[in-house]
């Protein structure tokens, strides 16, 4: 079996959509075009080699037809060293299928959670693949938080839908071998982990069956049944019993994946570390400089299919001979590689054109389509043909006339290149050019196409419709599996070269300076002409009461006029019925107030804001997510206000809040009627806190804050003098101090054991007459219905039972009851509370019971 050599990435991030099959050439061409690229830590190459080396490496990868699909549950579950070795070391098409986008995870870098975090982690995976050479795929499954049970995971996910998605990706990507990160055998690991392997194994057995999910096999889809050779469990990282003397090790397939990337000279381990370090929201940034081992032995256990004796792809023909007549093509590729001249890549143009002509006559399949695209980009690189479409702005509105500058540069030549036309596929129009490119010159054609007025605002395809707790809804099946949306306004450059037509896909970008490398070239996005934003995410009202709510309307363009209204659920009222607005300049905004009237009974609902403009309706918010290592990420979800009619009593009025890793506690307290003072560690003194009725410590503050440990004595002094302190949950790893309370309390137990993931777990009152459960709101079982994602996490494992009173007991199915979700201790004249319940981090609407219980904790007084 021939082991090819592949990809030469020099850095991260270029336009992810533009050259999806040639990240190395994307970098090389971006450099030659003067694009902004992040700094490369390695010694500089010569101008010639900078372009020539990626071409040679990609030619070798073009020769290889082997392919591997790696499957796991979340972003950062993938084995980046194995992906790097297979993609860059052997030139195989290597994919990572992450069943979820990590929506339910933690965020070490910012306040984004839920779908916002999922979007950021999606782009972190794309940044990682830009480095290690892999392709990225997803299913519609949502990360709904930690799950102890694979059966719970498969139930919440909708097993058949996720299974169909895995089958679809296998049929799209056509891997010869499938590898799972986790075992399909249930264990103490995350339920999502086990489920990813269970579904991968099922999909392996079904992908080749034409009777399985036949709707995927319509002739227009281009998909056919596909049966991989084998499926293996990559059991190296997660099997503590796997040592050189174990029977499991003796039976395992072993593969050394250390080595050096032949294109860059960088160790595979170093590339893999940089790839893994792109998961910055998960705190992995420091891995970029982690030590690289000289040896890395991966082991694999066969789950199904043909046994492999010495290599992952044993018995797989990785050459072009797998196609009828392919041996001659393989010989031509070998000759092209042997004859490749790094000093003159244009000398290979004739051979590449011959290959194009040969492959054009073959019937298409997904692999051949990918190889044809790869060949086209190789041809583009050897010619030194660089294209780009520049827009003066990255955001456009429906119906707007675009101002586009299309540029084509022929840097090297090697053949006569005639620029035939520019196509706009979404408009079904074509702009004739008809000019031969001169070597070393840039030709620009300006155009003013009109974006159709019916164009919907850009929104990640998996977030366009409201999903369930475990699944996103995707109406267009062709999008399933894609990492991100296709371009909002696709462009095609059409060239003629030696009688052949070369079509190069592009999209408009705005060049931004100054900006980070990831944000220097912003792709075009369609935005609503107005952005709507409620002043609050949640409105709490007493039944049958009135309360104003404010909506800010911001214009994307000048002279924007329309009316604003609210879509109300049954029982709710708003006055006035509509507001008119006229905004003179782009960026102008106006705040409009409606008075809401709640129904006469407790209720929870959602109110939608709608703007009517020129016969069209818009209901979008505008949320820009900015992390320096990622492109600017735009979300335009529906503008909604969660409304809760609730009988709620509070005591006290002033609460101090010390933020942690990010949650909605401060906003929730304000909705409850408290005046909230934001605190820092330096504020934790008796003198500064004595006017406050309570102090609340944010989620994971003991993990994140460097100014907390040194000021705990002041916090405890405040409690001892009569104040109430409520500390919310922390993670056992990465604590800045082991002291979490004035009395003994530890969270250092086995983390999966000390959490309750079943949001419907029965809650038992252990101290039913304790004031935290009775005053000023008497709680009952109904207050624990409707919680989302989980009951709580990182429960204390040990505590001073003589000092703390445990209020509640709860447990997951089959587990022992946990009694430390809320621990309350009198301390001096005040109270200290430690709670692991998930009150407001993932509950923007708030569960009515969560408000009532939290109000009781804040109200504790001796």
Short mmCIF file of N, CA, C and O in Angstrom, two decimals, residues 10-16 18 23 25-40 50 130 386-388 390 407 411 509-523 628-631:
data_model
loop_
_atom_site.label_atom_id
_atom_site.label_comp_id
_atom_site.label_asym_id
_atom_site.label_seq_id
_atom_site.Cartn_x
_atom_site.Cartn_y
_atom_site.Cartn_z
N UNK A 10 0.39 26.63 6.47
CA UNK A 10 1.36 27.53 7.07
C UNK A 10 0.77 28.33 8.19
O UNK A 10 1.51 28.92 8.95
N UNK A 11 -0.56 28.40 8.29
CA UNK A 11 -1.13 29.18 9.39
C UNK A 11 -2.62 28.99 9.41
O UNK A 11 -3.16 28.15 8.73
N UNK A 12 -3.29 29.76 10.21
CA UNK A 12 -4.75 29.76 10.33
C UNK A 12 -5.21 31.19 10.25
O UNK A 12 -4.57 32.08 10.65
N UNK A 13 -6.14 31.63 9.85
CA UNK A 13 -7.36 31.27 9.21
C UNK A 13 -7.47 32.05 7.91
O UNK A 13 -7.26 33.24 7.91
N UNK A 14 -7.80 31.40 6.84
CA UNK A 14 -8.19 32.10 5.63
C UNK A 14 -9.68 31.88 5.45
O UNK A 14 -10.34 31.39 6.34
N UNK A 15 -10.20 32.24 4.28
CA UNK A 15 -11.63 32.07 4.05
C UNK A 15 -11.95 30.59 4.03
O UNK A 15 -11.56 29.87 3.12
N UNK A 16 -12.71 30.13 5.02
CA UNK A 16 -12.99 28.70 5.14
C UNK A 16 -13.79 28.18 3.96
O UNK A 16 -13.69 27.02 3.60
N UNK A 18 -13.82 29.33 0.75
CA UNK A 18 -13.35 29.57 -0.61
C UNK A 18 -12.66 28.36 -1.22
O UNK A 18 -12.92 27.98 -2.34
N UNK A 23 -6.70 23.49 1.76
CA UNK A 23 -6.32 24.51 2.74
C UNK A 23 -4.90 25.01 2.52
O UNK A 23 -4.61 26.18 2.71
N UNK A 25 -3.28 25.29 -0.35
CA UNK A 25 -3.26 26.22 -1.47
C UNK A 25 -4.06 27.47 -1.15
O UNK A 25 -3.76 28.54 -1.67
N UNK A 26 -5.06 27.34 -0.29
CA UNK A 26 -5.77 28.54 0.15
C UNK A 26 -4.80 29.50 0.81
O UNK A 26 -4.81 30.70 0.56
N UNK A 27 -3.94 28.94 1.64
CA UNK A 27 -2.95 29.79 2.30
C UNK A 27 -1.97 30.37 1.29
O UNK A 27 -1.68 31.56 1.28
N UNK A 28 -1.48 29.52 0.41
CA UNK A 28 -0.47 29.98 -0.53
C UNK A 28 -1.01 31.07 -1.45
O UNK A 28 -0.38 32.10 -1.68
N UNK A 29 -2.24 30.87 -1.96
CA UNK A 29 -2.82 31.86 -2.84
C UNK A 29 -3.18 33.13 -2.09
O UNK A 29 -3.06 34.23 -2.62
N UNK A 30 -3.64 32.99 -0.83
CA UNK A 30 -3.95 34.18 -0.04
C UNK A 30 -2.69 35.01 0.18
O UNK A 30 -2.72 36.24 0.14
N UNK A 31 -1.57 34.31 0.42
CA UNK A 31 -0.31 35.04 0.61
C UNK A 31 0.06 35.79 -0.67
O UNK A 31 0.46 36.95 -0.64
N UNK A 32 -0.08 35.10 -1.81
CA UNK A 32 0.32 35.74 -3.06
C UNK A 32 -0.62 36.87 -3.41
O UNK A 32 -0.25 37.79 -4.13
N UNK A 33 -1.85 36.84 -2.88
CA UNK A 33 -2.81 37.91 -3.14
C UNK A 33 -2.70 39.03 -2.12
O UNK A 33 -3.41 40.02 -2.21
N UNK A 34 -1.82 38.87 -1.15
CA UNK A 34 -1.67 39.91 -0.15
C UNK A 34 -2.69 39.83 0.95
O UNK A 34 -2.92 40.80 1.65
N UNK A 35 -3.34 38.66 1.14
CA UNK A 35 -4.36 38.52 2.19
C UNK A 35 -3.73 38.54 3.56
O UNK A 35 -2.57 38.23 3.75
N UNK A 36 -4.54 38.89 4.55
CA UNK A 36 -4.07 38.94 5.94
C UNK A 36 -4.09 37.54 6.53
O UNK A 36 -5.11 36.89 6.57
N UNK A 37 -2.93 37.06 6.95
CA UNK A 37 -2.79 35.73 7.50
C UNK A 37 -2.11 35.85 8.85
O UNK A 37 -1.22 36.68 9.04
N UNK A 38 -2.52 35.01 9.80
CA UNK A 38 -1.91 35.07 11.12
C UNK A 38 -0.43 34.72 11.03
O UNK A 38 0.02 34.00 10.15
N UNK A 39 0.35 35.23 11.98
CA UNK A 39 1.79 35.04 11.97
C UNK A 39 2.17 33.58 12.03
O UNK A 39 1.61 32.82 12.80
N UNK A 40 3.13 33.18 11.21
CA UNK A 40 3.61 31.81 11.15
C UNK A 40 4.82 31.67 12.07
O UNK A 40 5.77 32.43 11.95
N UNK A 50 7.15 28.90 -1.19
CA UNK A 50 5.93 29.11 -0.43
C UNK A 50 4.71 28.64 -1.21
O UNK A 50 3.75 28.13 -0.66
N UNK A 130 -8.48 23.64 9.50
CA UNK A 130 -7.58 24.39 8.63
C UNK A 130 -6.13 24.04 8.94
O UNK A 130 -5.27 24.11 8.06
N UNK A 386 -5.26 33.97 -9.23
CA UNK A 386 -5.82 34.42 -7.96
C UNK A 386 -7.06 35.26 -8.25
O UNK A 386 -7.01 36.19 -9.05
N UNK A 387 -8.15 34.92 -7.58
CA UNK A 387 -9.39 35.68 -7.79
C UNK A 387 -9.92 36.16 -6.45
O UNK A 387 -9.65 35.56 -5.40
N UNK A 388 -10.66 37.27 -6.48
CA UNK A 388 -11.35 37.72 -5.29
C UNK A 388 -12.46 38.68 -5.70
O UNK A 388 -12.39 39.32 -6.76
N UNK A 390 -14.51 41.86 -4.02
CA UNK A 390 -14.45 42.80 -2.92
C UNK A 390 -15.75 43.59 -2.85
O UNK A 390 -16.27 44.07 -3.87
N UNK A 407 -11.88 40.69 -9.18
CA UNK A 407 -10.49 40.82 -9.60
C UNK A 407 -9.91 39.45 -9.93
O UNK A 407 -10.12 38.47 -9.21
N UNK A 411 -0.51 35.27 -12.08
CA UNK A 411 0.82 35.56 -11.57
C UNK A 411 1.92 34.80 -12.31
O UNK A 411 3.06 35.24 -12.34
N UNK A 509 -16.23 39.57 -0.20
CA UNK A 509 -15.69 39.80 1.13
C UNK A 509 -15.36 41.29 1.28
O UNK A 509 -15.12 41.99 0.30
N UNK A 510 -15.39 41.72 2.53
CA UNK A 510 -14.94 43.07 2.85
C UNK A 510 -13.59 42.95 3.52
O UNK A 510 -13.41 42.15 4.45
N UNK A 511 -12.62 43.72 3.08
CA UNK A 511 -11.31 43.74 3.71
C UNK A 511 -11.36 44.74 4.86
O UNK A 511 -11.71 45.91 4.67
N UNK A 512 -11.05 44.25 6.05
CA UNK A 512 -11.17 45.05 7.26
C UNK A 512 -9.79 45.27 7.86
O UNK A 512 -9.02 44.33 8.02
N UNK A 513 -9.47 46.50 8.18
CA UNK A 513 -8.20 46.82 8.82
C UNK A 513 -8.41 48.02 9.74
O UNK A 513 -9.10 48.97 9.39
N UNK A 514 -7.82 48.00 10.93
CA UNK A 514 -7.07 46.88 11.50
C UNK A 514 -8.02 45.81 12.02
O UNK A 514 -9.15 46.11 12.41
N UNK A 515 -7.56 44.58 12.01
CA UNK A 515 -8.37 43.46 12.48
C UNK A 515 -7.45 42.28 12.71
O UNK A 515 -6.34 42.21 12.17
N UNK A 516 -7.91 41.33 13.52
CA UNK A 516 -7.16 40.09 13.68
C UNK A 516 -7.16 39.35 12.35
O UNK A 516 -7.98 39.61 11.47
N UNK A 517 -6.23 38.40 12.20
CA UNK A 517 -6.14 37.65 10.95
C UNK A 517 -7.44 36.94 10.63
O UNK A 517 -7.85 36.85 9.47
N UNK A 518 -8.12 36.46 11.65
CA UNK A 518 -9.37 35.73 11.42
C UNK A 518 -10.49 36.65 10.98
O UNK A 518 -11.47 36.20 10.38
N UNK A 519 -10.38 37.96 11.27
CA UNK A 519 -11.47 38.88 10.99
C UNK A 519 -11.14 39.89 9.90
O UNK A 519 -11.91 40.81 9.64
N UNK A 520 -10.00 39.71 9.22
CA UNK A 520 -9.55 40.70 8.24
C UNK A 520 -10.32 40.63 6.93
O UNK A 520 -10.33 41.60 6.18
N UNK A 521 -10.95 39.50 6.65
CA UNK A 521 -11.69 39.34 5.40
C UNK A 521 -13.08 38.82 5.75
O UNK A 521 -13.27 37.63 5.95
N UNK A 522 -14.04 39.71 5.82
CA UNK A 522 -15.39 39.35 6.27
C UNK A 522 -16.27 38.98 5.09
O UNK A 522 -16.49 39.80 4.18
N UNK A 523 -16.81 37.77 5.06
CA UNK A 523 -17.72 37.39 3.97
C UNK A 523 -19.02 38.17 4.05
O UNK A 523 -19.44 38.63 5.12
N UNK A 628 -11.09 36.97 18.98
CA UNK A 628 -10.01 37.29 18.04
C UNK A 628 -9.57 36.13 17.17
O UNK A 628 -9.10 36.35 16.04
N UNK A 629 -9.71 34.90 17.66
CA UNK A 629 -9.24 33.75 16.88
C UNK A 629 -10.27 33.26 15.87
O UNK A 629 -9.99 32.30 15.12
N UNK A 630 -11.45 33.90 15.82
CA UNK A 630 -12.51 33.47 14.93
C UNK A 630 -12.99 34.65 14.08
O UNK A 630 -12.81 35.81 14.46
N UNK A 631 -13.64 34.36 12.94
CA UNK A 631 -14.29 35.45 12.20
C UNK A 631 -15.38 36.08 13.06
O UNK A 631 -15.82 35.50 14.06
#
